[in-house]
mmCIF file of N, CA and C in Angstrom:
data_model
loop_
_atom_site.group_PDB
_atom_site.id
_atom_site.type_symbol
_atom_site.label_atom_id
_atom_site.label_comp_id
_atom_site.label_asym_id
_atom_site.label_seq_id
_atom_site.Cartn_x
_atom_site.Cartn_y
_atom_site.Cartn_z
ATOM 1 N N MET A 345 108.075 86.368 116.668
ATOM 2 C CA MET A 345 108.948 87.375 117.233
ATOM 3 C C MET A 345 109.176 87.029 118.702
ATOM 4 N N HIS A 346 110.372 87.302 119.162
ATOM 5 C CA HIS A 346 110.720 87.076 120.568
ATOM 6 C C HIS A 346 111.226 88.384 121.167
ATOM 7 N N LYS A 347 111.081 88.469 122.472
ATOM 8 C CA LYS A 347 111.569 89.675 123.133
ATOM 9 C C LYS A 347 112.279 89.324 124.425
ATOM 10 N N LEU A 348 113.196 90.183 124.763
ATOM 11 C CA LEU A 348 113.856 90.147 126.056
ATOM 12 C C LEU A 348 113.155 91.195 126.902
ATOM 13 N N VAL A 349 112.578 90.764 128.007
ATOM 14 C CA VAL A 349 111.831 91.659 128.887
ATOM 15 C C VAL A 349 112.676 91.940 130.126
ATOM 16 N N ILE A 350 112.795 93.215 130.453
ATOM 17 C CA ILE A 350 113.549 93.662 131.624
ATOM 18 C C ILE A 350 112.579 94.419 132.525
ATOM 19 N N LEU A 351 112.373 93.917 133.735
ATOM 20 C CA LEU A 351 111.516 94.585 134.717
ATOM 21 C C LEU A 351 112.414 95.074 135.845
ATOM 22 N N ILE A 352 112.481 96.370 136.023
ATOM 23 C CA ILE A 352 113.369 96.968 137.020
ATOM 24 C C ILE A 352 112.567 97.346 138.256
ATOM 25 N N GLU A 353 113.006 96.810 139.395
ATOM 26 C CA GLU A 353 112.321 97.101 140.650
ATOM 27 C C GLU A 353 112.585 98.538 141.086
ATOM 28 N N SER A 354 111.591 99.112 141.723
ATOM 29 C CA SER A 354 111.755 100.431 142.320
ATOM 30 C C SER A 354 112.665 100.268 143.538
ATOM 31 N N SER A 355 113.788 100.970 143.541
ATOM 32 C CA SER A 355 114.745 100.827 144.640
ATOM 33 C C SER A 355 115.612 102.074 144.718
ATOM 34 N N GLU A 356 116.324 102.196 145.820
ATOM 35 C CA GLU A 356 117.252 103.317 145.974
ATOM 36 C C GLU A 356 118.362 103.241 144.933
ATOM 37 N N GLU A 357 118.835 102.014 144.644
ATOM 38 C CA GLU A 357 119.894 101.852 143.639
ATOM 39 C C GLU A 357 119.431 102.375 142.285
ATOM 40 N N TRP A 358 118.198 102.014 141.916
ATOM 41 C CA TRP A 358 117.678 102.443 140.617
ATOM 42 C C TRP A 358 117.526 103.958 140.580
ATOM 43 N N GLN A 359 116.984 104.546 141.628
ATOM 44 C CA GLN A 359 116.800 105.995 141.650
ATOM 45 C C GLN A 359 118.136 106.725 141.542
ATOM 46 N N ALA A 360 119.158 106.192 142.194
ATOM 47 C CA ALA A 360 120.474 106.833 142.167
ATOM 48 C C ALA A 360 121.168 106.677 140.812
ATOM 49 N N ALA A 361 120.881 105.591 140.094
ATOM 50 C CA ALA A 361 121.610 105.292 138.857
ATOM 51 C C ALA A 361 120.792 105.527 137.590
ATOM 52 N N GLU A 362 119.582 106.004 137.722
ATOM 53 C CA GLU A 362 118.721 106.173 136.549
ATOM 54 C C GLU A 362 119.341 107.107 135.504
ATOM 55 N N GLY A 363 120.237 107.973 135.919
ATOM 56 C CA GLY A 363 120.909 108.875 134.991
ATOM 57 C C GLY A 363 121.766 108.152 133.954
ATOM 58 N N PHE A 364 122.084 106.880 134.217
ATOM 59 C CA PHE A 364 122.860 106.088 133.267
ATOM 60 C C PHE A 364 121.979 105.425 132.204
ATOM 61 N N TRP A 365 120.661 105.625 132.276
ATOM 62 C CA TRP A 365 119.736 104.995 131.332
ATOM 63 C C TRP A 365 120.086 105.308 129.871
ATOM 64 N N PRO A 366 120.406 106.555 129.504
ATOM 65 C CA PRO A 366 120.786 106.819 128.107
ATOM 66 C C PRO A 366 121.998 105.995 127.648
ATOM 67 N N GLU A 367 122.955 105.787 128.534
ATOM 68 C CA GLU A 367 124.119 104.959 128.188
ATOM 69 C C GLU A 367 123.684 103.515 127.950
ATOM 70 N N PHE A 368 122.790 103.019 128.803
ATOM 71 C CA PHE A 368 122.257 101.666 128.623
ATOM 72 C C PHE A 368 121.542 101.553 127.276
ATOM 73 N N LEU A 369 120.697 102.540 126.963
ATOM 74 C CA LEU A 369 119.967 102.515 125.689
ATOM 75 C C LEU A 369 120.930 102.506 124.507
ATOM 76 N N HIS A 370 121.973 103.303 124.585
ATOM 77 C CA HIS A 370 122.962 103.340 123.506
ATOM 78 C C HIS A 370 123.577 101.952 123.292
ATOM 79 N N LEU A 371 123.876 101.257 124.372
ATOM 80 C CA LEU A 371 124.462 99.919 124.259
ATOM 81 C C LEU A 371 123.476 98.923 123.655
ATOM 82 N N VAL A 372 122.244 98.891 124.170
ATOM 83 C CA VAL A 372 121.292 97.896 123.650
ATOM 84 C C VAL A 372 120.907 98.199 122.206
ATOM 85 N N GLU A 373 120.881 99.456 121.840
ATOM 86 C CA GLU A 373 120.514 99.801 120.467
ATOM 87 C C GLU A 373 121.595 99.396 119.470
ATOM 88 N N GLY A 374 122.772 99.026 119.956
ATOM 89 C CA GLY A 374 123.833 98.508 119.107
ATOM 90 C C GLY A 374 123.910 96.989 119.094
ATOM 91 N N MET A 375 122.974 96.318 119.774
ATOM 92 C CA MET A 375 122.975 94.856 119.794
ATOM 93 C C MET A 375 122.533 94.321 118.430
ATOM 94 N N PRO A 376 123.202 93.277 117.931
ATOM 95 C CA PRO A 376 122.831 92.730 116.622
ATOM 96 C C PRO A 376 121.436 92.101 116.651
ATOM 97 N N GLY A 377 120.689 92.301 115.575
ATOM 98 C CA GLY A 377 119.381 91.668 115.438
ATOM 99 C C GLY A 377 118.231 92.398 116.093
ATOM 100 N N LEU A 378 118.503 93.494 116.806
ATOM 101 C CA LEU A 378 117.423 94.228 117.469
ATOM 102 C C LEU A 378 116.489 94.820 116.418
ATOM 103 N N ARG A 379 115.185 94.572 116.562
ATOM 104 C CA ARG A 379 114.189 95.083 115.620
ATOM 105 C C ARG A 379 113.485 96.329 116.148
ATOM 106 N N ARG A 380 113.190 96.342 117.429
ATOM 107 C CA ARG A 380 112.582 97.522 118.047
ATOM 108 C C ARG A 380 112.675 97.370 119.552
ATOM 109 N N GLU A 381 112.346 98.450 120.250
ATOM 110 C CA GLU A 381 112.366 98.418 121.714
ATOM 111 C C GLU A 381 111.259 99.301 122.255
ATOM 112 N N THR A 382 110.845 98.999 123.461
ATOM 113 C CA THR A 382 109.845 99.827 124.138
ATOM 114 C C THR A 382 110.288 100.043 125.581
ATOM 115 N N THR A 383 109.919 101.189 126.117
ATOM 116 C CA THR A 383 110.134 101.490 127.529
ATOM 117 C C THR A 383 108.812 101.945 128.115
ATOM 118 N N SER A 384 108.447 101.369 129.244
ATOM 119 C CA SER A 384 107.217 101.757 129.943
ATOM 120 C C SER A 384 107.566 102.068 131.387
ATOM 121 N N ARG A 385 107.287 103.285 131.800
ATOM 122 C CA ARG A 385 107.493 103.660 133.204
ATOM 123 C C ARG A 385 106.195 103.376 133.965
ATOM 124 N N VAL A 386 106.328 102.667 135.055
ATOM 125 C CA VAL A 386 105.156 102.280 135.837
ATOM 126 C C VAL A 386 104.617 103.509 136.559
ATOM 127 N N GLU A 387 103.352 103.800 136.335
ATOM 128 C CA GLU A 387 102.716 104.945 136.986
ATOM 129 C C GLU A 387 101.991 104.553 138.263
ATOM 130 N N ARG A 388 101.421 103.363 138.261
ATOM 131 C CA ARG A 388 100.687 102.927 139.448
ATOM 132 C C ARG A 388 100.724 101.406 139.507
ATOM 133 N N ARG A 389 101.138 100.877 140.634
ATOM 134 C CA ARG A 389 101.170 99.426 140.834
ATOM 135 C C ARG A 389 99.813 98.984 141.349
ATOM 136 N N LEU A 390 99.261 97.978 140.696
ATOM 137 C CA LEU A 390 97.965 97.457 141.121
ATOM 138 C C LEU A 390 98.113 96.198 141.961
ATOM 139 N N LEU A 391 99.092 95.374 141.626
ATOM 140 C CA LEU A 391 99.280 94.110 142.331
ATOM 141 C C LEU A 391 100.658 93.570 141.985
ATOM 142 N N GLY A 392 101.272 92.881 142.896
ATOM 143 C CA GLY A 392 102.545 92.234 142.598
ATOM 144 C C GLY A 392 103.743 93.080 142.973
ATOM 145 N N ALA A 393 104.869 92.707 142.396
ATOM 146 C CA ALA A 393 106.144 93.352 142.724
ATOM 147 C C ALA A 393 106.120 94.838 142.370
ATOM 148 N N ASN A 394 106.945 95.581 143.062
ATOM 149 C CA ASN A 394 107.004 97.031 142.888
ATOM 150 C C ASN A 394 108.037 97.389 141.817
ATOM 151 N N TYR A 395 107.615 97.339 140.555
ATOM 152 C CA TYR A 395 108.512 97.662 139.452
ATOM 153 C C TYR A 395 108.404 99.136 139.095
ATOM 154 N N ALA A 396 109.541 99.721 138.724
ATOM 155 C CA ALA A 396 109.586 101.123 138.311
ATOM 156 C C ALA A 396 109.518 101.261 136.798
ATOM 157 N N LEU A 397 110.024 100.242 136.086
ATOM 158 C CA LEU A 397 110.167 100.373 134.643
ATOM 159 C C LEU A 397 110.160 98.998 133.984
ATOM 160 N N ALA A 398 109.568 98.932 132.805
ATOM 161 C CA ALA A 398 109.625 97.733 131.962
ATOM 162 C C ALA A 398 110.264 98.136 130.639
ATOM 163 N N HIS A 399 111.248 97.375 130.214
ATOM 164 C CA HIS A 399 111.907 97.644 128.931
ATOM 165 C C HIS A 399 111.891 96.349 128.136
ATOM 166 N N GLU A 400 111.531 96.443 126.848
ATOM 167 C CA GLU A 400 111.436 95.256 126.009
ATOM 168 C C GLU A 400 112.273 95.444 124.754
ATOM 169 N N LEU A 401 113.045 94.416 124.432
ATOM 170 C CA LEU A 401 113.879 94.399 123.238
ATOM 171 C C LEU A 401 113.353 93.290 122.330
ATOM 172 N N PHE A 402 112.992 93.624 121.100
ATOM 173 C CA PHE A 402 112.347 92.683 120.181
ATOM 174 C C PHE A 402 113.333 92.161 119.142
ATOM 175 N N PHE A 403 113.244 90.850 118.884
ATOM 176 C CA PHE A 403 114.098 90.162 117.918
ATOM 177 C C PHE A 403 113.241 89.211 117.089
ATOM 178 N N ASP A 404 113.744 88.835 115.915
ATOM 179 C CA ASP A 404 112.993 87.915 115.061
ATOM 180 C C ASP A 404 112.854 86.534 115.691
ATOM 181 N N THR A 405 113.916 86.037 116.307
ATOM 182 C CA THR A 405 113.905 84.686 116.870
ATOM 183 C C THR A 405 114.536 84.681 118.258
ATOM 184 N N LEU A 406 114.286 83.610 118.991
ATOM 185 C CA LEU A 406 114.919 83.438 120.293
ATOM 186 C C LEU A 406 116.438 83.360 120.128
ATOM 187 N N ALA A 407 116.889 82.670 119.089
ATOM 188 C CA ALA A 407 118.334 82.573 118.835
ATOM 189 C C ALA A 407 118.945 83.955 118.604
ATOM 190 N N ASP A 408 118.230 84.824 117.891
ATOM 191 C CA ASP A 408 118.723 86.193 117.677
ATOM 192 C C ASP A 408 118.841 86.938 119.007
ATOM 193 N N ALA A 409 117.867 86.758 119.887
ATOM 194 C CA ALA A 409 117.896 87.426 121.194
ATOM 195 C C ALA A 409 119.061 86.917 122.035
ATOM 196 N N GLU A 410 119.276 85.603 122.004
ATOM 197 C CA GLU A 410 120.386 85.026 122.760
ATOM 198 C C GLU A 410 121.731 85.504 122.215
ATOM 199 N N THR A 411 121.845 85.573 120.885
ATOM 200 C CA THR A 411 123.077 86.072 120.268
ATOM 201 C C THR A 411 123.330 87.522 120.665
ATOM 202 N N ALA A 412 122.277 88.321 120.675
ATOM 203 C CA ALA A 412 122.411 89.732 121.057
ATOM 204 C C ALA A 412 122.913 89.868 122.487
ATOM 205 N N MET A 413 122.401 89.033 123.386
ATOM 206 C CA MET A 413 122.827 89.117 124.785
ATOM 207 C C MET A 413 124.298 88.766 124.963
ATOM 208 N N THR A 414 124.805 87.865 124.124
ATOM 209 C CA THR A 414 126.204 87.454 124.274
ATOM 210 C C THR A 414 127.162 88.308 123.444
ATOM 211 N N SER A 415 126.612 89.249 122.682
ATOM 212 C CA SER A 415 127.457 90.162 121.904
ATOM 213 C C SER A 415 128.197 91.107 122.853
ATOM 214 N N SER A 416 129.167 91.807 122.316
ATOM 215 C CA SER A 416 129.918 92.773 123.121
ATOM 216 C C SER A 416 128.978 93.813 123.740
ATOM 217 N N ASN A 417 128.104 94.394 122.925
ATOM 218 C CA ASN A 417 127.163 95.386 123.454
ATOM 219 C C ASN A 417 126.211 94.762 124.464
ATOM 220 N N GLY A 418 125.786 93.535 124.209
ATOM 221 C CA GLY A 418 124.881 92.855 125.132
ATOM 222 C C GLY A 418 125.513 92.630 126.492
ATOM 223 N N ARG A 419 126.765 92.192 126.489
ATOM 224 C CA ARG A 419 127.461 91.965 127.764
ATOM 225 C C ARG A 419 127.692 93.276 128.510
ATOM 226 N N LEU A 420 128.094 94.318 127.778
ATOM 227 C CA LEU A 420 128.300 95.621 128.423
ATOM 228 C C LEU A 420 126.992 96.175 128.980
ATOM 229 N N ALA A 421 125.911 96.044 128.215
ATOM 230 C CA ALA A 421 124.602 96.523 128.679
ATOM 231 C C ALA A 421 124.158 95.748 129.913
ATOM 232 N N GLY A 422 124.370 94.439 129.911
ATOM 233 C CA GLY A 422 123.997 93.620 131.064
ATOM 234 C C GLY A 422 124.766 93.998 132.311
ATOM 235 N N SER A 423 126.049 94.246 132.145
ATOM 236 C CA SER A 423 126.882 94.654 133.277
ATOM 237 C C SER A 423 126.427 96.003 133.831
ATOM 238 N N LEU A 424 126.165 96.943 132.933
ATOM 239 C CA LEU A 424 125.694 98.262 133.365
ATOM 240 C C LEU A 424 124.340 98.146 134.056
ATOM 241 N N LEU A 425 123.467 97.334 133.511
ATOM 242 C CA LEU A 425 122.139 97.157 134.108
ATOM 243 C C LEU A 425 122.242 96.588 135.522
ATOM 244 N N GLN A 426 123.134 95.631 135.728
ATOM 245 C CA GLN A 426 123.333 95.068 137.066
ATOM 246 C C GLN A 426 123.822 96.143 138.037
ATOM 247 N N ARG A 427 124.750 96.976 137.587
ATOM 248 C CA ARG A 427 125.252 98.056 138.455
ATOM 249 C C ARG A 427 124.154 99.072 138.750
ATOM 250 N N MET A 428 123.351 99.395 137.743
ATOM 251 C CA MET A 428 122.300 100.403 137.914
ATOM 252 C C MET A 428 121.207 99.945 138.874
ATOM 253 N N THR A 429 120.918 98.655 138.869
ATOM 254 C CA THR A 429 119.779 98.147 139.644
ATOM 255 C C THR A 429 120.184 97.419 140.916
ATOM 256 N N GLY A 430 121.465 97.181 141.101
ATOM 257 C CA GLY A 430 121.885 96.372 142.237
ATOM 258 C C GLY A 430 121.329 94.959 142.143
ATOM 259 N N GLY A 431 121.040 94.509 140.922
ATOM 260 C CA GLY A 431 120.489 93.169 140.714
ATOM 261 C C GLY A 431 119.008 93.050 141.017
ATOM 262 N N LYS A 432 118.352 94.163 141.295
ATOM 263 C CA LYS A 432 116.921 94.140 141.638
ATOM 264 C C LYS A 432 116.092 94.294 140.364
ATOM 265 N N LEU A 433 115.992 93.184 139.632
ATOM 266 C CA LEU A 433 115.265 93.191 138.373
ATOM 267 C C LEU A 433 114.839 91.778 138.026
ATOM 268 N N ALA A 434 113.917 91.690 137.092
ATOM 269 C CA ALA A 434 113.530 90.409 136.495
ATOM 270 C C ALA A 434 113.908 90.495 135.028
ATOM 271 N N LEU A 435 114.367 89.382 134.484
ATOM 272 C CA LEU A 435 114.839 89.341 133.107
ATOM 273 C C LEU A 435 114.381 88.020 132.513
ATOM 274 N N PHE A 436 113.694 88.070 131.372
ATOM 275 C CA PHE A 436 113.242 86.823 130.753
ATOM 276 C C PHE A 436 112.988 87.010 129.266
ATOM 277 N N PHE A 437 113.005 85.889 128.542
ATOM 278 C CA PHE A 437 112.632 85.864 127.134
ATOM 279 C C PHE A 437 111.158 85.511 127.037
ATOM 280 N N ALA A 438 110.471 86.078 126.043
ATOM 281 C CA ALA A 438 109.057 85.767 125.826
ATOM 282 C C ALA A 438 108.793 85.646 124.328
ATOM 283 N N ASP A 439 107.937 84.693 123.979
ATOM 284 C CA ASP A 439 107.460 84.557 122.607
ATOM 285 C C ASP A 439 106.349 85.583 122.452
ATOM 286 N N HIS A 440 106.539 86.548 121.574
ATOM 287 C CA HIS A 440 105.639 87.703 121.477
ATOM 288 C C HIS A 440 104.677 87.555 120.309
ATOM 289 N N LYS A 441 103.395 87.690 120.598
ATOM 290 C CA LYS A 441 102.343 87.732 119.584
ATOM 291 C C LYS A 441 101.529 88.990 119.842
ATOM 292 N N GLU A 442 101.038 89.607 118.776
ATOM 293 C CA GLU A 442 100.157 90.751 118.963
ATOM 294 C C GLU A 442 99.188 90.829 117.798
ATOM 295 N N ASP A 443 98.119 91.544 118.016
ATOM 296 C CA ASP A 443 97.093 91.738 117.003
ATOM 297 C C ASP A 443 96.588 93.162 117.140
ATOM 298 N N ASP A 444 96.019 93.697 116.072
ATOM 299 C CA ASP A 444 95.458 95.037 116.182
ATOM 300 C C ASP A 444 93.934 94.955 116.207
ATOM 301 N N LEU A 445 93.315 96.000 116.701
ATOM 302 C CA LEU A 445 91.875 96.002 116.924
ATOM 303 C C LEU A 445 91.104 95.787 115.629
ATOM 304 N N GLU A 446 91.574 96.334 114.543
ATOM 305 C CA GLU A 446 90.881 96.169 113.260
ATOM 306 C C GLU A 446 90.718 94.686 112.919
ATOM 307 N N ASN A 447 91.760 93.907 113.112
ATOM 308 C CA ASN A 447 91.686 92.476 112.833
ATOM 309 C C ASN A 447 90.807 91.757 113.853
ATOM 310 N N ILE A 448 90.908 92.119 115.099
ATOM 311 C CA ILE A 448 90.102 91.493 116.151
ATOM 312 C C ILE A 448 88.620 91.693 115.878
ATOM 313 N N LEU A 449 88.246 92.894 115.460
ATOM 314 C CA LEU A 449 86.834 93.198 115.210
ATOM 315 C C LEU A 449 86.253 92.384 114.059
ATOM 316 N N LYS A 450 87.067 91.908 113.154
ATOM 317 C CA LYS A 450 86.585 91.078 112.049
ATOM 318 C C LYS A 450 85.927 89.798 112.550
ATOM 319 N N TYR A 451 86.329 89.334 113.717
ATOM 320 C CA TYR A 451 85.865 88.055 114.241
ATOM 321 C C TYR A 451 84.805 88.198 115.327
ATOM 322 N N ARG A 452 84.406 89.401 115.618
ATOM 323 C CA ARG A 452 83.386 89.644 116.627
ATOM 324 C C ARG A 452 82.007 89.415 116.029
ATOM 325 N N LYS A 453 81.177 88.718 116.778
ATOM 326 C CA LYS A 453 79.803 88.496 116.318
ATOM 327 C C LYS A 453 79.003 89.777 116.493
ATOM 328 N N PRO A 454 78.178 90.109 115.510
ATOM 329 C CA PRO A 454 77.340 91.312 115.653
ATOM 330 C C PRO A 454 76.391 91.168 116.841
ATOM 331 N N GLU A 455 76.201 92.278 117.551
ATOM 332 C CA GLU A 455 75.269 92.262 118.688
ATOM 333 C C GLU A 455 73.841 92.306 118.175
ATOM 334 N N GLY A 456 72.963 91.664 118.914
ATOM 335 C CA GLY A 456 71.560 91.799 118.570
ATOM 336 C C GLY A 456 70.919 90.557 118.319
#
């Protein structure tokens, strides 16, 4: 699985335009190949850049993610995102792997 990760910096532009977030979500949710999405609002920065929000869009393959970005909805969402953030964001593709605790515990050595 691959994902498009959007990290939005905390800024005056973002605070002023955050009301457009539902419109952005509507656009990305119409992108072809989208499997799921997550939004995380940053509550406390521990280190690094001052991000306000992380949004992730999940796709089966990198090619699916690239196709989604070049779709009509993808281009409109990208344009809106640039206006909302004033370009103060990070955007990247990531190869996503995850595991659940039940499976992880199967491989833990017993204590003692």
